[in-house]
Amino acid sequence: MKFIDAAFECETGSYHTFCPISCVAWLYQKIEDSFFLVIGTKTCGYFLQNALGVTIFAEPRYAMAELEEADISAQLNDHEESKEICMQIRRDRNPSVIFWIGTCTTEIIKMDLEGMAAKLEKELGIPIIVARANGLDYAFTQGEDTASAATVHRCPAINMTIPKNEICTSDGDSSYEFKYQSQFKTYKLETHNLVLFGSLPSNVASQPNSDLKRQNICVMGWLPSHQYAELPSLGEGIYVCGVNPFLSRTATILMRRRKCRLIGAPFPIGPDGTRAWMEKICDVLGVKPQGLKEKEEKIWKNLSEYTNTTNGKSVFFMGDNLLEISLARFSVRCGMIVYEIGIPYLDKRYQAAELALLKATCEVMNIPMPRIVEKPDNYNQVQRMHELEPDLAFTGMAHANPLEARGIDTKWSVEFTFAQIHGFANARDVLELVTRPLRRNLGSIPSGRNNPSRQEPLCC
Amino acid sequence: MKSAYWMYAGPAHIGTLRVASSFKNVHAVMHAPLGDDYFNVMRSMLERERDFTPVTASIADRHVLARGSQEKVANNMNRKDEEQRPDLIVLTPTCTSSTSQEDLQNLVNRALISSTSDVISADVNHYRVNELQAADRTSEQIVRHYVNKAIERGALNRSVTDAPSANIIGMSTLGFHAQHDCRELKRLLQGLGILVNQIIPEGASLKDSKDLPRAWSNTVPHREAGPMTAIFPKKEFGMPHVSITPAGPSDAADFIGRLEGYINAWASVLLEKGVDYEPYVVNQTRFVSQAAWFSRTIDCQNPTGREAVVSGDATHAASITKILVKEMGIRVRRSGTHRKHDTEWFNEQIQGLCDEILVTENHTEVGDATARVEPSAIFGTQTERHTGKRINIPCGVIPSPVHIQNFPLGYRPLLGYEGANQIADSVYNSFNPGMEDYPSDVSGGHDTKGVVTKLSSNKEDLKRTTESQLELSKIPGFVRGKIKRKTEVFAKQNNILEITIDVMYAARESFSP
């Protein structure tokens, strides 16, 4: 695998992002029979309570095990304490699996979560999966990566004696007939041992399933699945492919521990990414892709109203959720000029194909390759932004309002983590998000010298 | 370990940051792992703050844990010193530094060597105090630091101002309607002819600390924030403070009465005549505030005798209970607070005003107690609002923790005479929907939702596969109808007789903007 010769930089790592424990927000919704227990302090609880906003009131399947002073100083037995809470969870919710989310504090006091979980699992009869999604090691979406990586170990080993066409059931559409009839075409399905990883809302996940089916590729399963019991079988001979750029640990574990073969593709974000992703899968599985080019073109044609808005606009990614490379690549393809791609962590091997596509896209669109800044320093970035004056900044909420007050349009980056951005059909949603701040400023407010809602830039 | 997913008061460092970022030109450096700077998000989002929040996290990662954080934190503080030249840098401990037992004073000493700013470390322990206690403590610590500094330099100005004056203590960022309360309190003092000497911490400049003792009296409107800060000058300079919360007409009158006493102590000497605030109180109560009149109107007969439950921080819960019972004739079945360490004061305040007192930090206990009582209205935090939603009882949100809608743009104080108007509106509106629902339920309801969603699905010739039905059900309710219609239009245009998942996607892809 060859790395591209782009300029990579690394700064101080003083940047704002969400704590990785935020992954419980979408994972508990994805894995319907799960329960997430975050073992941490009031700080963790306060973050979840405020960051998750209204979901906290919908009786979510997660809770805090709040560590008190007696836990920290080991006056209480952590095994007994966690057992009591887990028994309560079993009584009240009866989940099929409990995820323990380890935090900074459990790391610092070196609580043996894995050891405790193994013991408790036997006592309680419920699988307990430990994910150390803490702010000492990870940023935001990487929380999902740790949880998925931990789940890999629970996937059943594949049994090659099962006839291939019987294991071809995929997320949500197991009742599909093999002589599958459609208005468009009749498919003859061939089975490929493909498992996709990455947590997507189930209505988004069923789209790549059916898109790939159209290419005669059947998705065997997803990691994570929407029920714990439906985790896909893994083993030698299984191909795996990621749908999100932040899943490098999961990819590594899948390859090293379960001997799966990783398809290194760009990520299915934007029509260009989706097409490249599918082509790469087809290529590896020896299938000739059909109709993808036409489909991509058709999507682009439908997006022209948005791309008219984005064309020629400059954009700055401050970096907080690891989707930045893919979003930047898509933005470049939409005619935008990317000044800087901040990113918390860049796995150049896992993202190699995405980086290559970014480079190729820059060449096609005839713009310079943007600088990629790993572990950015937000203070320095704001200084750079004052010089560059980008039309749009992708940034966290901590900086959004202050930047708006200084005349820089912003897009709240966290929205991309929660919005549906994958696949052909959702390209529109991505652009809807990207262009919203730009459209908001087009003409609707009579422009004097400047937008009246704006203040003069304050000193900083 | 304690199982929980909702807490009424945040962790200690939030309190410290609220105070530090309220002072002018003070920068807080947190010793914290990645993601713990969530305070910046809250301030930027809830307060809709135009400026960057003066809080930086010195990120504690694996390396910091392994080597100790000496250099990194000190360097970060020096860097902030150079970049932003704050008057003061407050090193803020978090649960991480409490757990790893960092020697913060040592870090402060190191930073002081090369820093032009003052540097202190906030004296709060994550495991011992919560947000509110920490805020009070930090505010006191900063004030004490600067007053002592002024004493050392001999710059402290202890001569009281010529005209009557007061300090307002305890107004900080992210407080419940704190900005509006602050403005209303200033207005009230102005109306009494009392100068506002200083407001602490909101917008206060540390350079002015030397003039703090010049006020004739301190006012501490919120029980949660400021008492410690007021006790310090009381001990040091004998400055009296009024700690009555001027919410509702009668407490406002008490507040002014107490203040009058303190002002008169100096007035007889300095002004050679006493002050009399009685006419002001009468005028305000009768003409400015509508609340006293409102409680006599026919409208206010409706809620009379109806039942309510109250919970929140000690200040707001006690004030609201008093207003509900004394001013509006509402029966309070249960009043409670999450301020466990302030139980005694709370009990004393609402003695005899409610049937039951509940002091707990556990929101499910509060929810269960509410469900048992089945009041006509709830006054509580956002959690109680959701309890209300679940059991179908209207709720007025009175104190933190709150959401963005509790940071209104319009002028919504809770203190003073305008505050009394706002509270009366809020109370009345909380009861009113309850009344509205009642007759409509009796007359069979007017919910036509069931009909609306079926409007355009009259194309009986279209079939849906079970999968596409399932797919449709996964789409969020508020757009489901629209997507369903568009898919059907698409199917018709393309002469498709059966809607499958593929058709749905094809339709979605073809929607023109």
mmCIF file of N, CA, C and O in Angstrom, chain B residues 203-245:
data_model
loop_
_atom_site.group_PDB
_atom_site.id
_atom_site.type_symbol
_atom_site.label_atom_id
_atom_site.label_comp_id
_atom_site.label_asym_id
_atom_site.label_seq_id
_atom_site.Cartn_x
_atom_site.Cartn_y
_atom_site.Cartn_z
ATOM 1 N N GLY B 203 -19.055 40.155 34.530
ATOM 2 C CA GLY B 203 -18.528 41.387 33.955
ATOM 3 C C GLY B 203 -17.605 42.164 34.874
ATOM 4 O O GLY B 203 -17.179 43.271 34.536
ATOM 5 N N ALA B 204 -17.257 41.590 36.026
ATOM 6 C CA ALA B 204 -16.428 42.333 36.965
ATOM 7 C C ALA B 204 -14.970 42.330 36.526
ATOM 8 O O ALA B 204 -14.458 41.324 36.034
ATOM 9 N N SER B 205 -14.321 43.451 36.701
ATOM 10 C CA SER B 205 -12.904 43.532 36.400
ATOM 11 C C SER B 205 -12.130 43.419 37.706
ATOM 12 O O SER B 205 -12.461 44.060 38.705
ATOM 13 N N LEU B 206 -11.095 42.587 37.687
ATOM 14 C CA LEU B 206 -10.348 42.343 38.921
ATOM 15 C C LEU B 206 -9.599 43.580 39.383
ATOM 16 O O LEU B 206 -9.259 43.716 40.550
ATOM 17 N N LYS B 207 -9.346 44.478 38.433
ATOM 18 C CA LYS B 207 -8.633 45.711 38.792
ATOM 19 C C LYS B 207 -9.464 46.552 39.760
ATOM 20 O O LYS B 207 -8.935 47.363 40.497
ATOM 21 N N ASP B 208 -10.784 46.351 39.726
ATOM 22 C CA ASP B 208 -11.666 47.155 40.573
ATOM 23 C C ASP B 208 -11.857 46.558 41.968
ATOM 24 O O ASP B 208 -12.564 47.133 42.785
ATOM 25 N N SER B 209 -11.256 45.393 42.204
ATOM 26 C CA SER B 209 -11.507 44.708 43.475
ATOM 27 C C SER B 209 -11.191 45.580 44.673
ATOM 28 O O SER B 209 -11.807 45.445 45.726
ATOM 29 N N LYS B 210 -10.246 46.459 44.497
ATOM 30 C CA LYS B 210 -9.852 47.315 45.633
ATOM 31 C C LYS B 210 -11.021 48.199 46.091
ATOM 32 O O LYS B 210 -11.041 48.656 47.234
ATOM 33 N N ASP B 211 -11.981 48.417 45.213
ATOM 34 C CA ASP B 211 -13.109 49.284 45.569
ATOM 35 C C ASP B 211 -14.307 48.512 46.110
ATOM 36 O O ASP B 211 -15.346 49.100 46.413
ATOM 37 N N LEU B 212 -14.157 47.199 46.219
ATOM 38 C CA LEU B 212 -15.277 46.375 46.668
ATOM 39 C C LEU B 212 -15.863 46.826 48.007
ATOM 40 O O LEU B 212 -17.082 46.930 48.143
ATOM 41 N N PRO B 213 -15.020 47.147 48.984
ATOM 42 C CA PRO B 213 -15.589 47.505 50.305
ATOM 43 C C PRO B 213 -16.253 48.877 50.325
ATOM 44 O O PRO B 213 -16.749 49.287 51.366
ATOM 45 N N ARG B 214 -16.266 49.589 49.213
ATOM 46 C CA ARG B 214 -16.837 50.936 49.237
ATOM 47 C C ARG B 214 -18.369 50.919 49.301
ATOM 48 O O ARG B 214 -18.987 51.923 49.623
ATOM 49 N N ALA B 215 -18.957 49.783 48.952
ATOM 50 C CA ALA B 215 -20.424 49.722 48.970
ATOM 51 C C ALA B 215 -20.944 49.744 50.403
ATOM 52 O O ALA B 215 -20.259 49.298 51.330
ATOM 53 N N TRP B 216 -22.136 50.229 50.568
ATOM 54 C CA TRP B 216 -22.725 50.298 51.906
ATOM 55 C C TRP B 216 -23.235 48.929 52.344
ATOM 56 O O TRP B 216 -23.315 48.633 53.517
ATOM 57 N N SER B 217 -23.607 48.135 51.322
ATOM 58 C CA SER B 217 -24.155 46.816 51.650
ATOM 59 C C SER B 217 -23.943 45.863 50.463
ATOM 60 O O SER B 217 -23.758 46.301 49.332
ATOM 61 N N ASN B 218 -23.942 44.586 50.742
ATOM 62 C CA ASN B 218 -23.939 43.594 49.670
ATOM 63 C C ASN B 218 -25.340 43.018 49.517
ATOM 64 O O ASN B 218 -26.087 42.939 50.487
ATOM 65 N N THR B 219 -25.667 42.608 48.282
ATOM 66 C CA THR B 219 -26.923 41.881 48.109
ATOM 67 C C THR B 219 -26.592 40.527 47.491
ATOM 68 O O THR B 219 -25.803 40.445 46.554
ATOM 69 N N VAL B 220 -27.146 39.492 48.020
ATOM 70 C CA VAL B 220 -26.919 38.130 47.514
ATOM 71 C C VAL B 220 -28.271 37.526 47.183
ATOM 72 O O VAL B 220 -28.897 36.883 48.005
ATOM 73 N N PRO B 221 -28.747 37.740 45.956
ATOM 74 C CA PRO B 221 -30.112 37.313 45.649
ATOM 75 C C PRO B 221 -30.278 35.800 45.533
ATOM 76 O O PRO B 221 -31.373 35.300 45.728
ATOM 77 N N HIS B 222 -29.195 35.084 45.193
ATOM 78 C CA HIS B 222 -29.341 33.637 45.020
ATOM 79 C C HIS B 222 -28.614 32.884 46.118
ATOM 80 O O HIS B 222 -27.433 33.084 46.347
ATOM 81 N N ARG B 223 -29.330 32.014 46.717
ATOM 82 C CA ARG B 223 -28.814 31.169 47.772
ATOM 83 C C ARG B 223 -27.635 30.312 47.282
ATOM 84 O O ARG B 223 -26.716 30.017 48.007
ATOM 85 N N GLU B 224 -27.708 29.909 46.009
ATOM 86 C CA GLU B 224 -26.734 28.963 45.473
ATOM 87 C C GLU B 224 -25.390 29.617 45.166
ATOM 88 O O GLU B 224 -24.366 28.977 45.165
ATOM 89 N N ALA B 225 -25.438 30.900 44.827
ATOM 90 C CA ALA B 225 -24.201 31.526 44.389
ATOM 91 C C ALA B 225 -23.984 32.797 45.190
ATOM 92 O O ALA B 225 -24.818 33.682 45.173
ATOM 93 N N GLY B 226 -22.904 32.859 45.885
ATOM 94 C CA GLY B 226 -22.554 34.134 46.502
ATOM 95 C C GLY B 226 -22.477 34.202 48.016
ATOM 96 O O GLY B 226 -21.751 35.063 48.517
ATOM 97 N N PRO B 227 -23.181 33.361 48.779
ATOM 98 C CA PRO B 227 -23.114 33.543 50.237
ATOM 99 C C PRO B 227 -21.686 33.580 50.785
ATOM 100 O O PRO B 227 -21.340 34.449 51.566
ATOM 101 N N MET B 228 -20.833 32.668 50.300
ATOM 102 C CA MET B 228 -19.454 32.652 50.804
ATOM 103 C C MET B 228 -18.734 33.942 50.443
ATOM 104 O O MET B 228 -17.978 34.498 51.242
ATOM 105 N N THR B 229 -19.003 34.404 49.219
ATOM 106 C CA THR B 229 -18.354 35.619 48.755
ATOM 107 C C THR B 229 -18.792 36.813 49.593
ATOM 108 O O THR B 229 -18.053 37.774 49.755
ATOM 109 N N ALA B 230 -20.001 36.770 50.114
ATOM 110 C CA ALA B 230 -20.501 37.884 50.917
ATOM 111 C C ALA B 230 -20.033 37.781 52.365
ATOM 112 O O ALA B 230 -19.840 38.793 53.036
ATOM 113 N N ILE B 231 -19.846 36.547 52.820
ATOM 114 C CA ILE B 231 -19.429 36.368 54.212
ATOM 115 C C ILE B 231 -17.995 36.881 54.423
ATOM 116 O O ILE B 231 -17.677 37.456 55.459
ATOM 117 N N PHE B 232 -17.184 36.719 53.412
ATOM 118 C CA PHE B 232 -15.792 37.163 53.531
ATOM 119 C C PHE B 232 -15.684 38.670 53.835
ATOM 120 O O PHE B 232 -15.073 39.052 54.838
ATOM 121 N N PRO B 233 -16.306 39.569 53.038
ATOM 122 C CA PRO B 233 -16.208 40.997 53.400
ATOM 123 C C PRO B 233 -16.960 41.346 54.685
ATOM 124 O O PRO B 233 -16.631 42.351 55.331
ATOM 125 N N LYS B 234 -17.924 40.511 55.041
ATOM 126 C CA LYS B 234 -18.627 40.768 56.295
ATOM 127 C C LYS B 234 -17.671 40.593 57.467
ATOM 128 O O LYS B 234 -17.577 41.432 58.356
ATOM 129 N N LYS B 235 -16.921 39.500 57.400
ATOM 130 C CA LYS B 235 -15.963 39.237 58.466
ATOM 131 C C LYS B 235 -14.834 40.258 58.434
ATOM 132 O O LYS B 235 -14.380 40.745 59.451
ATOM 133 N N GLU B 236 -14.381 40.536 57.218
ATOM 134 C CA GLU B 236 -13.191 41.362 57.049
ATOM 135 C C GLU B 236 -13.477 42.843 57.316
ATOM 136 O O GLU B 236 -12.714 43.515 57.985
ATOM 137 N N PHE B 237 -14.582 43.322 56.744
ATOM 138 C CA PHE B 237 -14.855 44.765 56.822
ATOM 139 C C PHE B 237 -16.160 45.082 57.531
ATOM 140 O O PHE B 237 -16.578 46.235 57.553
ATOM 141 N N GLY B 238 -16.832 44.079 58.020
ATOM 142 C CA GLY B 238 -18.124 44.319 58.654
ATOM 143 C C GLY B 238 -19.200 44.774 57.683
ATOM 144 O O GLY B 238 -20.144 45.461 58.060
ATOM 145 N N MET B 239 -19.042 44.377 56.405
ATOM 146 C CA MET B 239 -20.066 44.759 55.424
ATOM 147 C C MET B 239 -21.304 43.896 55.600
ATOM 148 O O MET B 239 -21.213 42.673 55.570
ATOM 149 N N PRO B 240 -22.476 44.489 55.783
ATOM 150 C CA PRO B 240 -23.677 43.673 55.923
ATOM 151 C C PRO B 240 -24.131 43.163 54.554
ATOM 152 O O PRO B 240 -23.763 43.740 53.527
ATOM 153 N N HIS B 241 -24.880 42.084 54.518
ATOM 154 C CA HIS B 241 -25.446 41.674 53.237
ATOM 155 C C HIS B 241 -26.890 41.226 53.386
ATOM 156 O O HIS B 241 -27.290 40.658 54.403
ATOM 157 N N VAL B 242 -27.656 41.511 52.333
ATOM 158 C CA VAL B 242 -29.057 41.106 52.293
ATOM 159 C C VAL B 242 -29.126 39.805 51.519
ATOM 160 O O VAL B 242 -28.760 39.758 50.352
ATOM 161 N N SER B 243 -29.589 38.738 52.164
ATOM 162 C CA SER B 243 -29.620 37.471 51.442
ATOM 163 C C SER B 243 -31.046 37.015 51.157
ATOM 164 O O SER B 243 -31.292 35.848 50.890
ATOM 165 N N ILE B 244 -31.976 37.957 51.190
ATOM 166 C CA ILE B 244 -33.347 37.611 50.812
ATOM 167 C C ILE B 244 -33.451 37.652 49.298
ATOM 168 O O ILE B 244 -32.889 38.526 48.650
ATOM 169 N N THR B 245 -34.151 36.674 48.724
ATOM 170 C CA THR B 245 -34.341 36.677 47.278
ATOM 171 C C THR B 245 -35.561 37.529 46.934
ATOM 172 O O THR B 245 -36.670 37.187 47.349
#
